[in-house]
């Protein structure tokens, strides 16, 4: 019985941590639950989890709703997902360092697009802070996911 509970908790952990990171939103550290992008990216592209894609699209939509952006994260996630599944040259499942450079590229491009649409010093600084926080928090969150899933 105990093994069955542990097995299901391991299967549900990516979903649980994504919801938890989305719900814990603080204006400067985790605005609109943006840290939920970390397990979304990891469990969609680096170590794909079954049935995670529809859930990831829903959470991206909820991040857009809280951020008051019009489908920015959802569109960029869907576009990146389509490109990664169509092309065969880049395989993110075999990247070094848990795909931190791919994550930085994905998040950096989206934050750049968000900052470029309304260019000001405050938007630039908030985008830089958001990029720094996401990049710094990537390793602890992914390490937690890997430990729980026994990767």
GROMACS .gro file of C-alpha atoms in nm:
model
  151
    1UNK     CA    1   0.000   0.000   0.000
    2UNK     CA    2   0.281   0.240   0.091
    3UNK     CA    3   0.459   0.176  -0.239
    4UNK     CA    4   0.139   0.251  -0.430
    5UNK     CA    5   0.094   0.586  -0.252
    6UNK     CA    6   0.460   0.678  -0.316
    7UNK     CA    7   0.423   0.582  -0.682
    8UNK     CA    8   0.118   0.805  -0.731
    9UNK     CA    9   0.277   1.094  -0.542
   10UNK     CA   10   0.579   1.071  -0.772
   11UNK     CA   11   0.347   1.080  -1.074
   12UNK     CA   12   0.150   1.375  -0.936
   13UNK     CA   13   0.446   1.579  -0.806
   14UNK     CA   14   0.505   1.786  -1.125
   15UNK     CA   15   0.139   1.887  -1.122
   16UNK     CA   16   0.143   1.967  -0.749
   17UNK     CA   17   0.462   2.176  -0.758
   18UNK     CA   18   0.336   2.368  -1.063
   19UNK     CA   19   0.012   2.459  -0.887
   20UNK     CA   20   0.198   2.548  -0.567
   21UNK     CA   21   0.443   2.778  -0.748
   22UNK     CA   22   0.159   2.942  -0.936
   23UNK     CA   23  -0.043   3.002  -0.618
   24UNK     CA   24   0.251   3.145  -0.422
   25UNK     CA   25   0.278   3.480  -0.593
   26UNK     CA   26   0.474   3.769  -0.444
   27UNK     CA   27   0.505   4.095  -0.642
   28UNK     CA   28   0.886   4.110  -0.683
   29UNK     CA   29   0.997   3.751  -0.638
   30UNK     CA   30   0.715   3.558  -0.804
   31UNK     CA   31   0.487   3.802  -0.987
   32UNK     CA   32   0.170   3.635  -1.112
   33UNK     CA   33   0.313   3.293  -1.018
   34UNK     CA   34   0.578   3.310  -1.291
   35UNK     CA   35   0.795   3.051  -1.113
   36UNK     CA   36   0.547   2.789  -1.234
   37UNK     CA   37   0.714   2.825  -1.575
   38UNK     CA   38   1.013   2.630  -1.436
   39UNK     CA   39   0.840   2.292  -1.384
   40UNK     CA   40   0.629   2.357  -1.694
   41UNK     CA   41   0.942   2.393  -1.906
   42UNK     CA   42   1.125   2.103  -1.741
   43UNK     CA   43   0.835   1.856  -1.747
   44UNK     CA   44   0.739   1.948  -2.103
   45UNK     CA   45   1.076   1.967  -2.280
   46UNK     CA   46   1.362   1.826  -2.070
   47UNK     CA   47   1.197   1.525  -1.900
   48UNK     CA   48   0.851   1.498  -2.058
   49UNK     CA   49   0.574   1.383  -1.827
   50UNK     CA   50   0.268   1.208  -1.970
   51UNK     CA   51  -0.047   1.420  -1.994
   52UNK     CA   52   0.138   1.733  -1.878
   53UNK     CA   53   0.097   1.943  -2.194
   54UNK     CA   54  -0.274   2.032  -2.154
   55UNK     CA   55  -0.209   2.115  -1.788
   56UNK     CA   56   0.091   2.331  -1.886
   57UNK     CA   57  -0.118   2.524  -2.138
   58UNK     CA   58  -0.383   2.584  -1.871
   59UNK     CA   59  -0.126   2.712  -1.620
   60UNK     CA   60   0.035   2.935  -1.886
   61UNK     CA   61  -0.310   3.079  -1.954
   62UNK     CA   62  -0.360   3.138  -1.580
   63UNK     CA   63  -0.019   3.311  -1.560
   64UNK     CA   64  -0.127   3.532  -1.850
   65UNK     CA   65  -0.452   3.608  -1.669
   66UNK     CA   66  -0.272   3.708  -1.347
   67UNK     CA   67  -0.003   3.900  -1.539
   68UNK     CA   68  -0.269   4.080  -1.744
   69UNK     CA   69  -0.092   3.988  -2.066
   70UNK     CA   70  -0.291   3.875  -2.364
   71UNK     CA   71  -0.185   3.513  -2.413
   72UNK     CA   72   0.188   3.598  -2.416
   73UNK     CA   73   0.317   3.299  -2.216
   74UNK     CA   74   0.058   3.062  -2.362
   75UNK     CA   75   0.143   3.156  -2.721
   76UNK     CA   76   0.518   3.138  -2.664
   77UNK     CA   77   0.486   2.802  -2.487
   78UNK     CA   78   0.271   2.657  -2.767
   79UNK     CA   79   0.506   2.793  -3.033
   80UNK     CA   80   0.813   2.651  -2.856
   81UNK     CA   81   0.633   2.318  -2.806
   82UNK     CA   82   0.545   2.302  -3.176
   83UNK     CA   83   0.899   2.390  -3.286
   84UNK     CA   84   1.055   2.133  -3.051
   85UNK     CA   85   0.823   1.857  -3.174
   86UNK     CA   86   0.862   1.938  -3.545
   87UNK     CA   87   1.240   1.978  -3.568
   88UNK     CA   88   1.489   1.694  -3.518
   89UNK     CA   89   1.820   1.879  -3.482
   90UNK     CA   90   1.792   1.984  -3.116
   91UNK     CA   91   1.704   1.722  -2.858
   92UNK     CA   92   1.645   1.889  -2.522
   93UNK     CA   93   1.601   1.557  -2.343
   94UNK     CA   94   1.976   1.499  -2.370
   95UNK     CA   95   2.103   1.844  -2.269
   96UNK     CA   96   2.362   1.908  -2.002
   97UNK     CA   97   2.287   2.086  -1.674
   98UNK     CA   98   1.916   1.999  -1.685
   99UNK     CA   99   1.852   2.232  -1.977
  100UNK     CA  100   1.928   2.556  -1.794
  101UNK     CA  101   2.061   2.725  -2.109
  102UNK     CA  102   1.753   2.629  -2.310
  103UNK     CA  103   1.536   2.760  -2.027
  104UNK     CA  104   1.730   3.086  -2.019
  105UNK     CA  105   1.682   3.125  -2.393
  106UNK     CA  106   1.309   3.055  -2.376
  107UNK     CA  107   1.242   3.282  -2.079
  108UNK     CA  108   1.479   3.551  -2.204
  109UNK     CA  109   1.303   3.569  -2.539
  110UNK     CA  110   0.958   3.596  -2.380
  111UNK     CA  111   1.069   3.858  -2.128
  112UNK     CA  112   1.239   4.053  -2.407
  113UNK     CA  113   0.915   4.051  -2.608
  114UNK     CA  114   0.718   4.165  -2.303
  115UNK     CA  115   0.968   4.443  -2.229
  116UNK     CA  116   0.994   4.557  -2.592
  117UNK     CA  117   0.618   4.606  -2.626
  118UNK     CA  118   0.621   4.884  -2.365
  119UNK     CA  119   0.977   5.007  -2.343
  120UNK     CA  120   1.060   5.203  -2.029
  121UNK     CA  121   1.324   5.192  -1.760
  122UNK     CA  122   1.091   5.035  -1.502
  123UNK     CA  123   0.980   4.764  -1.745
  124UNK     CA  124   1.341   4.692  -1.834
  125UNK     CA  125   1.439   4.665  -1.465
  126UNK     CA  126   1.141   4.448  -1.374
  127UNK     CA  127   1.217   4.223  -1.673
  128UNK     CA  128   1.582   4.193  -1.566
  129UNK     CA  129   1.478   4.108  -1.210
  130UNK     CA  130   1.225   3.853  -1.335
  131UNK     CA  131   1.486   3.690  -1.560
  132UNK     CA  132   1.739   3.678  -1.275
  133UNK     CA  133   1.492   3.527  -1.028
  134UNK     CA  134   1.372   3.265  -1.277
  135UNK     CA  135   1.725   3.167  -1.369
  136UNK     CA  136   1.841   3.148  -1.007
  137UNK     CA  137   1.538   2.946  -0.895
  138UNK     CA  138   1.563   2.700  -1.186
  139UNK     CA  139   1.826   2.474  -1.027
  140UNK     CA  140   1.660   2.433  -0.680
  141UNK     CA  141   1.316   2.365  -0.829
  142UNK     CA  142   1.450   2.118  -1.085
  143UNK     CA  143   1.667   1.945  -0.826
  144UNK     CA  144   1.355   1.897  -0.612
  145UNK     CA  145   1.164   1.751  -0.906
  146UNK     CA  146   1.453   1.518  -0.992
  147UNK     CA  147   1.487   1.395  -0.632
  148UNK     CA  148   1.117   1.320  -0.601
  149UNK     CA  149   1.096   1.151  -0.940
  150UNK     CA  150   1.425   0.960  -0.886
  151UNK     CA  151   1.577   1.085  -1.215
   0.00000   0.00000   0.00000
